[in-house]
Amino acid sequence: MTEYVVLEKEEGWLEYGRVNSRSAQSAIKAVMDHPENQRTGGGTFVAVPARSWKPVTVKVETKTALKFS
C-alpha cells in the first residue's frame, strides 16, 4: 500500500487528508468516506503519492548589472 496526500481544489489546492491506499481513486474515496469528511456536494480532488509530494520554496532574486556601450 502507498500513502497518498489527497488535495481538494478550492481557491488553490488544499490538503484534504492522508491515507494508505492501493490507488489514487481509492485514496480519494477513503478520505471522502471518513465520517468527519462527509458532504452532500462534490468537488475536485487529486491524490498524489506522499513519496512524490515534495513542496519546494522558491525565492526570487533580482541582480543589478552594468552594461557599457
Tab-separated table of N, CA and C in Angstrom:
chain	number	residue	atom	x	y	z
A	1	MET	N	0.840	-1.181	0.000
A	1	MET	CA	0.000	0.000	0.000
A	1	MET	C	0.883	1.241	0.000
A	2	THR	N	0.340	2.287	-0.522
A	2	THR	CA	1.059	3.554	-0.654
A	2	THR	C	0.322	4.632	0.125
A	3	GLU	N	1.080	5.507	0.783
A	3	GLU	CA	0.453	6.645	1.452
A	3	GLU	C	0.218	7.738	0.409
A	4	TYR	N	-1.017	8.252	0.367
A	4	TYR	CA	-1.390	9.309	-0.567
A	4	TYR	C	-1.728	10.587	0.178
A	5	VAL	N	-1.378	11.711	-0.434
A	5	VAL	CA	-1.810	13.027	0.026
A	5	VAL	C	-2.990	13.392	-0.870
A	6	VAL	N	-4.154	13.628	-0.263
A	6	VAL	CA	-5.352	13.972	-1.025
A	6	VAL	C	-5.560	15.478	-0.928
A	7	LEU	N	-5.667	16.113	-2.100
A	7	LEU	CA	-5.842	17.559	-2.174
A	7	LEU	C	-7.193	17.896	-2.780
A	8	GLU	N	-7.785	18.984	-2.300
A	8	GLU	CA	-9.052	19.470	-2.841
A	8	GLU	C	-8.813	20.840	-3.448
A	9	LYS	N	-9.381	21.075	-4.634
A	9	LYS	CA	-9.228	22.365	-5.286
A	9	LYS	C	-10.327	23.294	-4.801
A	10	GLU	N	-9.924	24.374	-4.166
A	10	GLU	CA	-10.864	25.422	-3.755
A	10	GLU	C	-10.371	26.696	-4.428
A	11	GLU	N	-9.819	27.622	-3.686
A	11	GLU	CA	-9.195	28.796	-4.302
A	11	GLU	C	-7.797	28.431	-4.782
A	12	GLY	N	-7.271	27.366	-4.253
A	12	GLY	CA	-5.990	26.773	-4.627
A	12	GLY	C	-6.107	25.311	-4.237
A	13	TRP	N	-5.031	24.576	-4.223
A	13	TRP	CA	-5.060	23.177	-3.793
A	13	TRP	C	-4.780	23.116	-2.301
A	14	LEU	N	-5.719	22.566	-1.533
A	14	LEU	CA	-5.585	22.440	-0.087
A	14	LEU	C	-5.513	20.968	0.293
A	15	GLU	N	-4.639	20.651	1.256
A	15	GLU	CA	-4.534	19.255	1.702
A	15	GLU	C	-5.818	18.882	2.423
A	16	TYR	N	-6.456	17.820	1.959
A	16	TYR	CA	-7.734	17.369	2.499
A	16	TYR	C	-7.551	16.202	3.454
A	17	GLY	N	-6.489	15.431	3.246
A	17	GLY	CA	-6.223	14.299	4.121
A	17	GLY	C	-5.104	13.426	3.585
A	18	ARG	N	-4.683	12.466	4.403
A	18	ARG	CA	-3.672	11.474	4.014
A	18	ARG	C	-4.219	10.101	4.349
A	19	VAL	N	-3.935	9.149	3.483
A	19	VAL	CA	-4.459	7.803	3.684
A	19	VAL	C	-3.555	6.794	2.970
A	20	ASN	N	-3.468	5.587	3.510
A	20	ASN	CA	-2.782	4.486	2.834
A	20	ASN	C	-3.800	3.783	1.954
A	21	SER	N	-3.438	3.590	0.683
A	21	SER	CA	-4.382	3.002	-0.256
A	21	SER	C	-3.628	2.338	-1.412
A	22	ARG	N	-4.373	1.602	-2.225
A	22	ARG	CA	-3.779	0.894	-3.365
A	22	ARG	C	-3.762	1.740	-4.638
A	23	SER	N	-4.612	2.779	-4.725
A	23	SER	CA	-4.653	3.629	-5.918
A	23	SER	C	-5.104	5.030	-5.532
A	24	ALA	N	-4.913	5.964	-6.450
A	24	ALA	CA	-5.315	7.347	-6.201
A	24	ALA	C	-6.839	7.443	-6.020
A	25	GLN	N	-7.592	6.744	-6.859
A	25	GLN	CA	-9.059	6.794	-6.747
A	25	GLN	C	-9.535	6.222	-5.420
A	26	SER	N	-8.956	5.108	-4.994
A	26	SER	CA	-9.395	4.529	-3.723
A	26	SER	C	-8.945	5.392	-2.546
A	27	ALA	N	-7.845	6.150	-2.703
A	27	ALA	CA	-7.408	7.072	-1.650
A	27	ALA	C	-8.421	8.203	-1.496
A	28	ILE	N	-8.876	8.760	-2.604
A	28	ILE	CA	-9.883	9.830	-2.551
A	28	ILE	C	-11.161	9.302	-1.938
A	29	LYS	N	-11.575	8.110	-2.353
A	29	LYS	CA	-12.803	7.512	-1.806
A	29	LYS	C	-12.665	7.286	-0.302
A	30	ALA	N	-11.519	6.789	0.145
A	30	ALA	CA	-11.314	6.522	1.567
A	30	ALA	C	-11.382	7.805	2.386
A	31	VAL	N	-10.788	8.877	1.874
A	31	VAL	CA	-10.834	10.151	2.589
A	31	VAL	C	-12.261	10.692	2.615
A	32	MET	N	-12.967	10.573	1.497
A	32	MET	CA	-14.347	11.080	1.428
A	32	MET	C	-15.290	10.259	2.302
A	33	ASP	N	-15.017	8.974	2.469
A	33	ASP	CA	-15.883	8.102	3.264
A	33	ASP	C	-15.698	8.284	4.763
A	34	HIS	N	-14.621	8.964	5.160
A	34	HIS	CA	-14.366	9.180	6.587
A	34	HIS	C	-15.488	10.061	7.156
A	35	PRO	N	-16.054	9.694	8.321
A	35	PRO	CA	-17.207	10.415	8.877
A	35	PRO	C	-17.023	11.932	9.014
A	36	GLU	N	-15.832	12.383	9.347
A	36	GLU	CA	-15.643	13.832	9.520
A	36	GLU	C	-15.575	14.581	8.193
A	37	ASN	N	-15.476	13.855	7.089
A	37	ASN	CA	-15.386	14.486	5.773
A	37	ASN	C	-16.669	14.349	4.958
A	38	GLN	N	-17.737	13.876	5.568
A	38	GLN	CA	-18.990	13.681	4.840
A	38	GLN	C	-19.511	15.012	4.322
A	39	ARG	N	-19.976	15.010	3.082
A	39	ARG	CA	-20.540	16.209	2.482
A	39	ARG	C	-21.610	15.817	1.491
A	40	THR	N	-22.457	16.757	1.156
A	40	THR	CA	-23.529	16.468	0.222
A	40	THR	C	-23.138	16.821	-1.206
A	41	GLY	N	-22.224	17.768	-1.382
A	41	GLY	CA	-21.798	18.167	-2.720
A	41	GLY	C	-20.511	17.494	-3.127
A	42	GLY	N	-20.147	17.681	-4.366
A	42	GLY	CA	-18.909	17.110	-4.879
A	42	GLY	C	-17.784	18.125	-4.827
A	43	GLY	N	-16.765	17.897	-5.603
A	43	GLY	CA	-15.625	18.788	-5.654
A	43	GLY	C	-14.577	18.227	-6.592
A	44	THR	N	-13.470	18.903	-6.663
A	44	THR	CA	-12.351	18.460	-7.491
A	44	THR	C	-11.224	18.038	-6.567
A	45	PHE	N	-10.761	16.802	-6.733
A	45	PHE	CA	-9.750	16.225	-5.857
A	45	PHE	C	-8.629	15.596	-6.673
A	46	VAL	N	-7.471	15.471	-6.051
A	46	VAL	CA	-6.355	14.748	-6.638
A	46	VAL	C	-5.640	14.032	-5.493
A	47	ALA	N	-5.102	12.851	-5.784
A	47	ALA	CA	-4.329	12.103	-4.793
A	47	ALA	C	-2.928	11.879	-5.363
A	48	VAL	N	-1.925	12.275	-4.581
A	48	VAL	CA	-0.533	12.179	-5.001
A	48	VAL	C	0.199	11.275	-4.012
A	49	PRO	N	0.991	10.308	-4.505
A	49	PRO	CA	1.757	9.501	-3.558
A	49	PRO	C	2.608	10.413	-2.663
A	50	ALA	N	2.587	10.168	-1.360
A	50	ALA	CA	3.315	11.011	-0.407
A	50	ALA	C	4.805	11.045	-0.730
A	51	ARG	N	5.360	9.955	-1.269
A	51	ARG	CA	6.791	9.928	-1.598
A	51	ARG	C	7.109	10.902	-2.734
A	52	SER	N	6.098	11.274	-3.532
A	52	SER	CA	6.297	12.224	-4.633
A	52	SER	C	5.916	13.644	-4.233
A	53	TRP	N	5.356	13.806	-3.061
A	53	TRP	CA	4.886	15.111	-2.610
A	53	TRP	C	6.045	15.822	-1.930
A	54	LYS	N	6.726	16.674	-2.683
A	54	LYS	CA	7.900	17.366	-2.167
A	54	LYS	C	7.789	18.855	-2.467
A	55	PRO	N	7.030	19.572	-1.646
A	55	PRO	CA	6.916	21.024	-1.870
A	55	PRO	C	8.286	21.693	-1.782
A	56	VAL	N	8.499	22.708	-2.598
A	56	VAL	CA	9.741	23.457	-2.590
A	56	VAL	C	9.435	24.936	-2.371
A	57	THR	N	10.376	25.627	-1.764
A	57	THR	CA	10.249	27.061	-1.574
A	57	THR	C	11.062	27.748	-2.666
A	58	VAL	N	10.450	28.709	-3.321
A	58	VAL	CA	11.101	29.427	-4.405
A	58	VAL	C	11.386	30.850	-3.943
A	59	LYS	N	12.596	31.303	-4.187
A	59	LYS	CA	12.988	32.659	-3.825
A	59	LYS	C	13.391	33.381	-5.105
A	60	VAL	N	12.859	34.567	-5.309
A	60	VAL	CA	13.185	35.358	-6.484
A	60	VAL	C	14.295	36.329	-6.112
A	61	GLU	N	15.355	36.332	-6.905
A	61	GLU	CA	16.459	37.258	-6.691
A	61	GLU	C	16.608	38.138	-7.921
A	62	THR	N	16.771	39.422	-7.691
A	62	THR	CA	16.990	40.361	-8.778
A	62	THR	C	18.439	40.820	-8.723
A	63	LYS	N	19.099	40.793	-9.873
A	63	LYS	CA	20.514	41.149	-9.927
A	63	LYS	C	20.672	42.412	-10.766
A	64	THR	N	21.397	43.375	-10.230
A	64	THR	CA	21.680	44.600	-10.967
A	64	THR	C	22.986	44.407	-11.732
A	65	ALA	N	22.956	44.757	-12.997
A	65	ALA	CA	24.155	44.608	-13.834
A	65	ALA	C	24.397	45.901	-14.585
A	66	LEU	N	25.654	46.219	-14.797
A	66	LEU	CA	26.031	47.391	-15.603
A	66	LEU	C	26.380	46.917	-17.000
A	67	LYS	N	25.914	47.673	-17.979
A	67	LYS	CA	26.215	47.340	-19.370
A	67	LYS	C	26.756	48.604	-20.035
A	68	PHE	N	27.956	48.517	-20.578
A	68	PHE	CA	28.573	49.648	-21.228
A	68	PHE	C	28.464	49.483	-22.744
A	69	SER	N	28.205	50.595	-23.423
A	69	SER	CA	28.125	50.526	-24.886
A	69	SER	C	28.969	51.601	-25.528
